[in-house]
């Protein structure tokens, strides 16, 4: 029985040594993986930092623009309203010109054309009589 216990103890000791070897291999592999992961995270953070700075700057500028628009909302609304009123006035003026002034101008132009035609006819007759 002593021999069996010694053999079992020896097998147990060899198994423990193998287990320690496997554990060391796993720990070293884990250490390499953690080191690679740390390196990748460091590179990623180096590349991400400028992007975050630009994003912060864009956010700051957007906030400023939004604040300016908010401050000037009444002015912008008034300017748009003024443009609308001017457009309406121009449209009314155009309609007034077409309805009231244009017929008079066309009539005057016809009268002047007829007067010119009359003067031409008079001059032509006068020349023929001479």
PDB file of N, CA and C in Angstrom, residues 45-124:
ATOM      1  N   UNK A  45      -6.811  55.857 -28.552  1.00  0.00           N
ATOM      2  CA  UNK A  45      -7.036  57.101 -27.809  1.00  0.00           C
ATOM      3  C   UNK A  45      -6.237  58.248 -28.420  1.00  0.00           C
ATOM      4  N   UNK A  46      -5.043  57.969 -28.969  1.00  0.00           N
ATOM      5  CA  UNK A  46      -4.262  59.015 -29.633  1.00  0.00           C
ATOM      6  C   UNK A  46      -4.971  59.523 -30.882  1.00  0.00           C
ATOM      7  N   UNK A  47      -5.636  58.627 -31.603  1.00  0.00           N
ATOM      8  CA  UNK A  47      -6.361  59.031 -32.804  1.00  0.00           C
ATOM      9  C   UNK A  47      -7.706  59.663 -32.459  1.00  0.00           C
ATOM     10  N   UNK A  48      -8.292  59.272 -31.361  1.00  0.00           N
ATOM     11  CA  UNK A  48      -9.609  59.767 -30.976  1.00  0.00           C
ATOM     12  C   UNK A  48      -9.534  61.158 -30.349  1.00  0.00           C
ATOM     13  N   UNK A  49      -8.456  61.472 -29.692  1.00  0.00           N
ATOM     14  CA  UNK A  49      -8.340  62.746 -28.991  1.00  0.00           C
ATOM     15  C   UNK A  49      -8.493  63.947 -29.926  1.00  0.00           C
ATOM     16  N   UNK A  50      -7.792  64.002 -31.095  1.00  0.00           N
ATOM     17  CA  UNK A  50      -8.012  65.145 -32.004  1.00  0.00           C
ATOM     18  C   UNK A  50      -9.448  65.222 -32.519  1.00  0.00           C
ATOM     19  N   UNK A  51     -10.052  64.079 -32.755  1.00  0.00           N
ATOM     20  CA  UNK A  51     -11.446  64.066 -33.221  1.00  0.00           C
ATOM     21  C   UNK A  51     -12.347  64.676 -32.156  1.00  0.00           C
ATOM     22  N   UNK A  52     -12.117  64.328 -30.920  1.00  0.00           N
ATOM     23  CA  UNK A  52     -12.914  64.889 -29.830  1.00  0.00           C
ATOM     24  C   UNK A  52     -12.694  66.395 -29.704  1.00  0.00           C
ATOM     25  N   UNK A  53     -11.449  66.850 -29.911  1.00  0.00           N
ATOM     26  CA  UNK A  53     -11.191  68.289 -29.860  1.00  0.00           C
ATOM     27  C   UNK A  53     -11.953  69.015 -30.968  1.00  0.00           C
ATOM     28  N   UNK A  54     -11.930  68.445 -32.186  1.00  0.00           N
ATOM     29  CA  UNK A  54     -12.665  69.057 -33.296  1.00  0.00           C
ATOM     30  C   UNK A  54     -14.164  69.031 -33.031  1.00  0.00           C
ATOM     31  N   UNK A  55     -14.627  67.958 -32.458  1.00  0.00           N
ATOM     32  CA  UNK A  55     -16.049  67.847 -32.133  1.00  0.00           C
ATOM     33  C   UNK A  55     -16.446  68.890 -31.086  1.00  0.00           C
ATOM     34  N   UNK A  56     -15.593  69.091 -30.110  1.00  0.00           N
ATOM     35  CA  UNK A  56     -15.860  70.117 -29.099  1.00  0.00           C
ATOM     36  C   UNK A  56     -15.902  71.501 -29.741  1.00  0.00           C
ATOM     37  N   UNK A  57     -14.967  71.775 -30.657  1.00  0.00           N
ATOM     38  CA  UNK A  57     -14.937  73.077 -31.344  1.00  0.00           C
ATOM     39  C   UNK A  57     -16.188  73.261 -32.191  1.00  0.00           C
ATOM     40  N   UNK A  58     -16.603  72.212 -32.917  1.00  0.00           N
ATOM     41  CA  UNK A  58     -17.814  72.300 -33.738  1.00  0.00           C
ATOM     42  C   UNK A  58     -19.040  72.522 -32.858  1.00  0.00           C
ATOM     43  N   UNK A  59     -19.082  71.863 -31.717  1.00  0.00           N
ATOM     44  CA  UNK A  59     -20.192  72.041 -30.793  1.00  0.00           C
ATOM     45  C   UNK A  59     -20.218  73.465 -30.253  1.00  0.00           C
ATOM     46  N   UNK A  60     -19.061  73.995 -29.930  1.00  0.00           N
ATOM     47  CA  UNK A  60     -18.978  75.361 -29.419  1.00  0.00           C
ATOM     48  C   UNK A  60     -19.445  76.360 -30.475  1.00  0.00           C
ATOM     49  N   UNK A  61     -18.979  76.174 -31.713  1.00  0.00           N
ATOM     50  CA  UNK A  61     -19.381  77.087 -32.788  1.00  0.00           C
ATOM     51  C   UNK A  61     -20.872  76.955 -33.082  1.00  0.00           C
ATOM     52  N   UNK A  62     -21.391  75.747 -33.058  1.00  0.00           N
ATOM     53  CA  UNK A  62     -22.827  75.556 -33.280  1.00  0.00           C
ATOM     54  C   UNK A  62     -23.635  76.236 -32.189  1.00  0.00           C
ATOM     55  N   UNK A  63     -23.165  76.163 -30.973  1.00  0.00           N
ATOM     56  CA  UNK A  63     -23.846  76.822 -29.867  1.00  0.00           C
ATOM     57  C   UNK A  63     -23.836  78.333 -30.058  1.00  0.00           C
ATOM     58  N   UNK A  64     -22.703  78.877 -30.506  1.00  0.00           N
ATOM     59  CA  UNK A  64     -22.617  80.316 -30.746  1.00  0.00           C
ATOM     60  C   UNK A  64     -23.575  80.737 -31.860  1.00  0.00           C
ATOM     61  N   UNK A  65     -23.604  79.961 -32.948  1.00  0.00           N
ATOM     62  CA  UNK A  65     -24.496  80.280 -34.066  1.00  0.00           C
ATOM     63  C   UNK A  65     -25.952  80.228 -33.613  1.00  0.00           C
ATOM     64  N   UNK A  66     -26.287  79.201 -32.866  1.00  0.00           N
ATOM     65  CA  UNK A  66     -27.658  79.080 -32.365  1.00  0.00           C
ATOM     66  C   UNK A  66     -28.010  80.253 -31.456  1.00  0.00           C
ATOM     67  N   UNK A  67     -27.070  80.675 -30.623  1.00  0.00           N
ATOM     68  CA  UNK A  67     -27.315  81.816 -29.741  1.00  0.00           C
ATOM     69  C   UNK A  67     -27.517  83.092 -30.564  1.00  0.00           C
ATOM     70  N   UNK A  68     -26.709  83.277 -31.613  1.00  0.00           N
ATOM     71  CA  UNK A  68     -26.854  84.466 -32.460  1.00  0.00           C
ATOM     72  C   UNK A  68     -28.200  84.452 -33.184  1.00  0.00           C
ATOM     73  N   UNK A  69     -28.601  83.294 -33.672  1.00  0.00           N
ATOM     74  CA  UNK A  69     -29.894  83.195 -34.361  1.00  0.00           C
ATOM     75  C   UNK A  69     -31.022  83.478 -33.380  1.00  0.00           C
ATOM     76  N   UNK A  70     -30.907  82.935 -32.190  1.00  0.00           N
ATOM     77  CA  UNK A  70     -31.939  83.160 -31.176  1.00  0.00           C
ATOM     78  C   UNK A  70     -32.014  84.637 -30.798  1.00  0.00           C
ATOM     79  N   UNK A  71     -30.847  85.279 -30.656  1.00  0.00           N
ATOM     80  CA  UNK A  71     -30.833  86.702 -30.308  1.00  0.00           C
ATOM     81  C   UNK A  71     -31.432  87.553 -31.425  1.00  0.00           C
ATOM     82  N   UNK A  72     -31.192  87.177 -32.655  1.00  0.00           N
ATOM     83  CA  UNK A  72     -31.618  87.990 -33.797  1.00  0.00           C
ATOM     84  C   UNK A  72     -32.902  87.488 -34.445  1.00  0.00           C
ATOM     85  N   UNK A  73     -33.614  86.617 -33.781  1.00  0.00           N
ATOM     86  CA  UNK A  73     -34.833  86.044 -34.346  1.00  0.00           C
ATOM     87  C   UNK A  73     -35.844  87.133 -34.698  1.00  0.00           C
ATOM     88  N   UNK A  74     -36.022  88.098 -33.793  1.00  0.00           N
ATOM     89  CA  UNK A  74     -36.978  89.184 -34.055  1.00  0.00           C
ATOM     90  C   UNK A  74     -36.532  90.015 -35.252  1.00  0.00           C
ATOM     91  N   UNK A  75     -35.237  90.295 -35.327  1.00  0.00           N
ATOM     92  CA  UNK A  75     -34.729  91.085 -36.446  1.00  0.00           C
ATOM     93  C   UNK A  75     -34.914  90.336 -37.766  1.00  0.00           C
ATOM     94  N   UNK A  76     -34.636  89.045 -37.745  1.00  0.00           N
ATOM     95  CA  UNK A  76     -34.798  88.240 -38.956  1.00  0.00           C
ATOM     96  C   UNK A  76     -36.271  88.193 -39.350  1.00  0.00           C
ATOM     97  N   UNK A  77     -37.137  88.029 -38.367  1.00  0.00           N
ATOM     98  CA  UNK A  77     -38.577  88.005 -38.646  1.00  0.00           C
ATOM     99  C   UNK A  77     -39.027  89.341 -39.225  1.00  0.00           C
ATOM    100  N   UNK A  78     -38.551  90.436 -38.653  1.00  0.00           N
ATOM    101  CA  UNK A  78     -38.906  91.763 -39.170  1.00  0.00           C
ATOM    102  C   UNK A  78     -38.372  91.972 -40.580  1.00  0.00           C
ATOM    103  N   UNK A  79     -37.159  91.514 -40.833  1.00  0.00           N
ATOM    104  CA  UNK A  79     -36.582  91.662 -42.172  1.00  0.00           C
ATOM    105  C   UNK A  79     -37.392  90.878 -43.198  1.00  0.00           C
ATOM    106  N   UNK A  80     -37.778  89.670 -42.847  1.00  0.00           N
ATOM    107  CA  UNK A  80     -38.596  88.860 -43.760  1.00  0.00           C
ATOM    108  C   UNK A  80     -39.944  89.533 -43.992  1.00  0.00           C
ATOM    109  N   UNK A  81     -40.524  90.081 -42.940  1.00  0.00           N
ATOM    110  CA  UNK A  81     -41.814  90.782 -43.066  1.00  0.00           C
ATOM    111  C   UNK A  81     -41.667  92.018 -43.949  1.00  0.00           C
ATOM    112  N   UNK A  82     -40.578  92.749 -43.783  1.00  0.00           N
ATOM    113  CA  UNK A  82     -40.342  93.932 -44.617  1.00  0.00           C
ATOM    114  C   UNK A  82     -40.169  93.544 -46.086  1.00  0.00           C
ATOM    115  N   UNK A  83     -39.439  92.487 -46.340  1.00  0.00           N
ATOM    116  CA  UNK A  83     -39.270  92.015 -47.723  1.00  0.00           C
ATOM    117  C   UNK A  83     -40.623  91.626 -48.303  1.00  0.00           C
ATOM    118  N   UNK A  84     -41.452  90.967 -47.514  1.00  0.00           N
ATOM    119  CA  UNK A  84     -42.785  90.583 -47.988  1.00  0.00           C
ATOM    120  C   UNK A  84     -43.621  91.825 -48.315  1.00  0.00           C
ATOM    121  N   UNK A  85     -43.564  92.834 -47.449  1.00  0.00           N
ATOM    122  CA  UNK A  85     -44.323  94.061 -47.691  1.00  0.00           C
ATOM    123  C   UNK A  85     -43.827  94.781 -48.940  1.00  0.00           C
ATOM    124  N   UNK A  86     -42.510  94.859 -49.105  1.00  0.00           N
ATOM    125  CA  UNK A  86     -41.955  95.512 -50.294  1.00  0.00           C
ATOM    126  C   UNK A  86     -42.388  94.762 -51.547  1.00  0.00           C
ATOM    127  N   UNK A  87     -42.376  93.450 -51.487  1.00  0.00           N
ATOM    128  CA  UNK A  87     -42.802  92.647 -52.630  1.00  0.00           C
ATOM    129  C   UNK A  87     -44.276  92.907 -52.946  1.00  0.00           C
ATOM    130  N   UNK A  88     -45.089  92.978 -51.922  1.00  0.00           N
ATOM    131  CA  UNK A  88     -46.510  93.279 -52.142  1.00  0.00           C
ATOM    132  C   UNK A  88     -46.682  94.669 -52.754  1.00  0.00           C
ATOM    133  N   UNK A  89     -45.920  95.651 -52.279  1.00  0.00           N
ATOM    134  CA  UNK A  89     -46.005  97.003 -52.827  1.00  0.00           C
ATOM    135  C   UNK A  89     -45.572  97.036 -54.293  1.00  0.00           C
ATOM    136  N   UNK A  90     -44.520  96.321 -54.616  1.00  0.00           N
ATOM    137  CA  UNK A  90     -44.070  96.261 -56.013  1.00  0.00           C
ATOM    138  C   UNK A  90     -45.142  95.615 -56.877  1.00  0.00           C
ATOM    139  N   UNK A  91     -45.749  94.562 -56.385  1.00  0.00           N
ATOM    140  CA  UNK A  91     -46.809  93.880 -57.144  1.00  0.00           C
ATOM    141  C   UNK A  91     -47.994  94.832 -57.367  1.00  0.00           C
ATOM    142  N   UNK A  92     -48.388  95.561 -56.310  1.00  0.00           N
ATOM    143  CA  UNK A  92     -49.490  96.521 -56.452  1.00  0.00           C
ATOM    144  C   UNK A  92     -49.139  97.636 -57.430  1.00  0.00           C
ATOM    145  N   UNK A  93     -47.897  98.131 -57.357  1.00  0.00           N
ATOM    146  CA  UNK A  93     -47.451  99.177 -58.270  1.00  0.00           C
ATOM    147  C   UNK A  93     -47.481  98.682 -59.710  1.00  0.00           C
ATOM    148  N   UNK A  94     -47.034  97.467 -59.910  1.00  0.00           N
ATOM    149  CA  UNK A  94     -47.055  96.891 -61.261  1.00  0.00           C
ATOM    150  C   UNK A  94     -48.493  96.787 -61.760  1.00  0.00           C
ATOM    151  N   UNK A  95     -49.398  96.314 -60.940  1.00  0.00           N
ATOM    152  CA  UNK A  95     -50.805  96.216 -61.340  1.00  0.00           C
ATOM    153  C   UNK A  95     -51.398  97.598 -61.626  1.00  0.00           C
ATOM    154  N   UNK A  96     -51.055  98.574 -60.793  1.00  0.00           N
ATOM    155  CA  UNK A  96     -51.559  99.931 -60.999  1.00  0.00           C
ATOM    156  C   UNK A  96     -51.045 100.479 -62.330  1.00  0.00           C
ATOM    157  N   UNK A  97     -49.764 100.264 -62.601  1.00  0.00           N
ATOM    158  CA  UNK A  97     -49.193 100.722 -63.873  1.00  0.00           C
ATOM    159  C   UNK A  97     -49.880 100.051 -65.055  1.00  0.00           C
ATOM    160  N   UNK A  98     -50.110  98.753 -64.952  1.00  0.00           N
ATOM    161  CA  UNK A  98     -50.736  98.026 -66.056  1.00  0.00           C
ATOM    162  C   UNK A  98     -52.188  98.461 -66.255  1.00  0.00           C
ATOM    163  N   UNK A  99     -52.892  98.710 -65.177  1.00  0.00           N
ATOM    164  CA  UNK A  99     -54.315  99.004 -65.286  1.00  0.00           C
ATOM    165  C   UNK A  99     -54.599 100.480 -65.560  1.00  0.00           C
ATOM    166  N   UNK A 100     -53.808 101.386 -64.986  1.00  0.00           N
ATOM    167  CA  UNK A 100     -54.151 102.803 -65.063  1.00  0.00           C
ATOM    168  C   UNK A 100     -53.206 103.592 -65.974  1.00  0.00           C
ATOM    169  N   UNK A 101     -51.920 103.364 -65.881  1.00  0.00           N
ATOM    170  CA  UNK A 101     -50.965 104.188 -66.612  1.00  0.00           C
ATOM    171  C   UNK A 101     -50.739 103.654 -68.022  1.00  0.00           C
ATOM    172  N   UNK A 102     -50.644 102.339 -68.145  1.00  0.00           N
ATOM    173  CA  UNK A 102     -50.317 101.744 -69.438  1.00  0.00           C
ATOM    174  C   UNK A 102     -51.331 102.105 -70.529  1.00  0.00           C
ATOM    175  N   UNK A 103     -52.632 102.045 -70.270  1.00  0.00           N
ATOM    176  CA  UNK A 103     -53.564 102.430 -71.339  1.00  0.00           C
ATOM    177  C   UNK A 103     -53.378 103.881 -71.778  1.00  0.00           C
ATOM    178  N   UNK A 104     -53.136 104.783 -70.852  1.00  0.00           N
ATOM    179  CA  UNK A 104     -52.904 106.190 -71.196  1.00  0.00           C
ATOM    180  C   UNK A 104     -51.644 106.362 -72.024  1.00  0.00           C
ATOM    181  N   UNK A 105     -50.570 105.667 -71.634  1.00  0.00           N
ATOM    182  CA  UNK A 105     -49.308 105.771 -72.367  1.00  0.00           C
ATOM    183  C   UNK A 105     -49.471 105.192 -73.765  1.00  0.00           C
ATOM    184  N   UNK A 106     -50.171 104.068 -73.877  1.00  0.00           N
ATOM    185  CA  UNK A 106     -50.394 103.461 -75.189  1.00  0.00           C
ATOM    186  C   UNK A 106     -51.241 104.401 -76.061  1.00  0.00           C
ATOM    187  N   UNK A 107     -52.270 105.013 -75.459  1.00  0.00           N
ATOM    188  CA  UNK A 107     -53.096 105.973 -76.208  1.00  0.00           C
ATOM    189  C   UNK A 107     -52.266 107.154 -76.684  1.00  0.00           C
ATOM    190  N   UNK A 108     -51.407 107.687 -75.808  1.00  0.00           N
ATOM    191  CA  UNK A 108     -50.546 108.803 -76.174  1.00  0.00           C
ATOM    192  C   UNK A 108     -49.593 108.398 -77.288  1.00  0.00           C
ATOM    193  N   UNK A 109     -49.024 107.177 -77.171  1.00  0.00           N
ATOM    194  CA  UNK A 109     -48.110 106.703 -78.211  1.00  0.00           C
ATOM    195  C   UNK A 109     -48.839 106.589 -79.543  1.00  0.00           C
ATOM    196  N   UNK A 110     -50.074 106.125 -79.533  1.00  0.00           N
ATOM    197  CA  UNK A 110     -50.845 106.020 -80.782  1.00  0.00           C
ATOM    198  C   UNK A 110     -51.115 107.413 -81.362  1.00  0.00           C
ATOM    199  N   UNK A 111     -51.458 108.348 -80.468  1.00  0.00           N
ATOM    200  CA  UNK A 111     -51.721 109.711 -80.941  1.00  0.00           C
ATOM    201  C   UNK A 111     -50.471 110.339 -81.538  1.00  0.00           C
ATOM    202  N   UNK A 112     -49.322 110.115 -80.864  1.00  0.00           N
ATOM    203  CA  UNK A 112     -48.070 110.651 -81.396  1.00  0.00           C
ATOM    204  C   UNK A 112     -47.713 110.001 -82.727  1.00  0.00           C
ATOM    205  N   UNK A 113     -47.975 108.705 -82.833  1.00  0.00           N
ATOM    206  CA  UNK A 113     -47.717 108.018 -84.102  1.00  0.00           C
ATOM    207  C   UNK A 113     -48.635 108.570 -85.192  1.00  0.00           C
ATOM    208  N   UNK A 114     -49.892 108.813 -84.845  1.00  0.00           N
ATOM    209  CA  UNK A 114     -50.831 109.359 -85.823  1.00  0.00           C
ATOM    210  C   UNK A 114     -50.412 110.781 -86.192  1.00  0.00           C
ATOM    211  N   UNK A 115     -49.975 111.581 -85.209  1.00  0.00           N
ATOM    212  CA  UNK A 115     -49.518 112.939 -85.478  1.00  0.00           C
ATOM    213  C   UNK A 115     -48.309 112.905 -86.403  1.00  0.00           C
ATOM    214  N   UNK A 116     -47.378 112.013 -86.119  1.00  0.00           N
ATOM    215  CA  UNK A 116     -46.193 111.875 -86.974  1.00  0.00           C
ATOM    216  C   UNK A 116     -46.606 111.487 -88.379  1.00  0.00           C
ATOM    217  N   UNK A 117     -47.530 110.537 -88.467  1.00  0.00           N
ATOM    218  CA  UNK A 117     -48.015 110.117 -89.788  1.00  0.00           C
ATOM    219  C   UNK A 117     -48.669 111.289 -90.508  1.00  0.00           C
ATOM    220  N   UNK A 118     -49.459 112.074 -89.741  1.00  0.00           N
ATOM    221  CA  UNK A 118     -50.102 113.257 -90.326  1.00  0.00           C
ATOM    222  C   UNK A 118     -49.075 114.262 -90.804  1.00  0.00           C
ATOM    223  N   UNK A 119     -48.038 114.526 -90.011  1.00  0.00           N
ATOM    224  CA  UNK A 119     -46.989 115.475 -90.384  1.00  0.00           C
ATOM    225  C   UNK A 119     -46.265 114.964 -91.619  1.00  0.00           C
ATOM    226  N   UNK A 120     -45.966 113.653 -91.651  1.00  0.00           N
ATOM    227  CA  UNK A 120     -45.309 113.072 -92.829  1.00  0.00           C
ATOM    228  C   UNK A 120     -46.177 113.245 -94.069  1.00  0.00           C
ATOM    229  N   UNK A 121     -47.461 112.994 -93.915  1.00  0.00           N
ATOM    230  CA  UNK A 121     -48.374 113.153 -95.056  1.00  0.00           C
ATOM    231  C   UNK A 121     -48.419 114.608 -95.502  1.00  0.00           C
ATOM    232  N   UNK A 122     -48.488 115.524 -94.513  1.00  0.00           N
ATOM    233  CA  UNK A 122     -48.524 116.951 -94.846  1.00  0.00           C
ATOM    234  C   UNK A 122     -47.269 117.354 -95.608  1.00  0.00           C
ATOM    235  N   UNK A 123     -46.108 116.923 -95.087  1.00  0.00           N
ATOM    236  CA  UNK A 123     -44.848 117.294 -95.733  1.00  0.00           C
ATOM    237  C   UNK A 123     -44.750 116.685 -97.130  1.00  0.00           C
ATOM    238  N   UNK A 124     -45.230 115.487 -97.265  1.00  0.00           N
ATOM    239  CA  UNK A 124     -45.191 114.837 -98.581  1.00  0.00           C
ATOM    240  C   UNK A 124     -46.077 115.592 -99.573  1.00  0.00           C
TER     241      UNK A 124
END
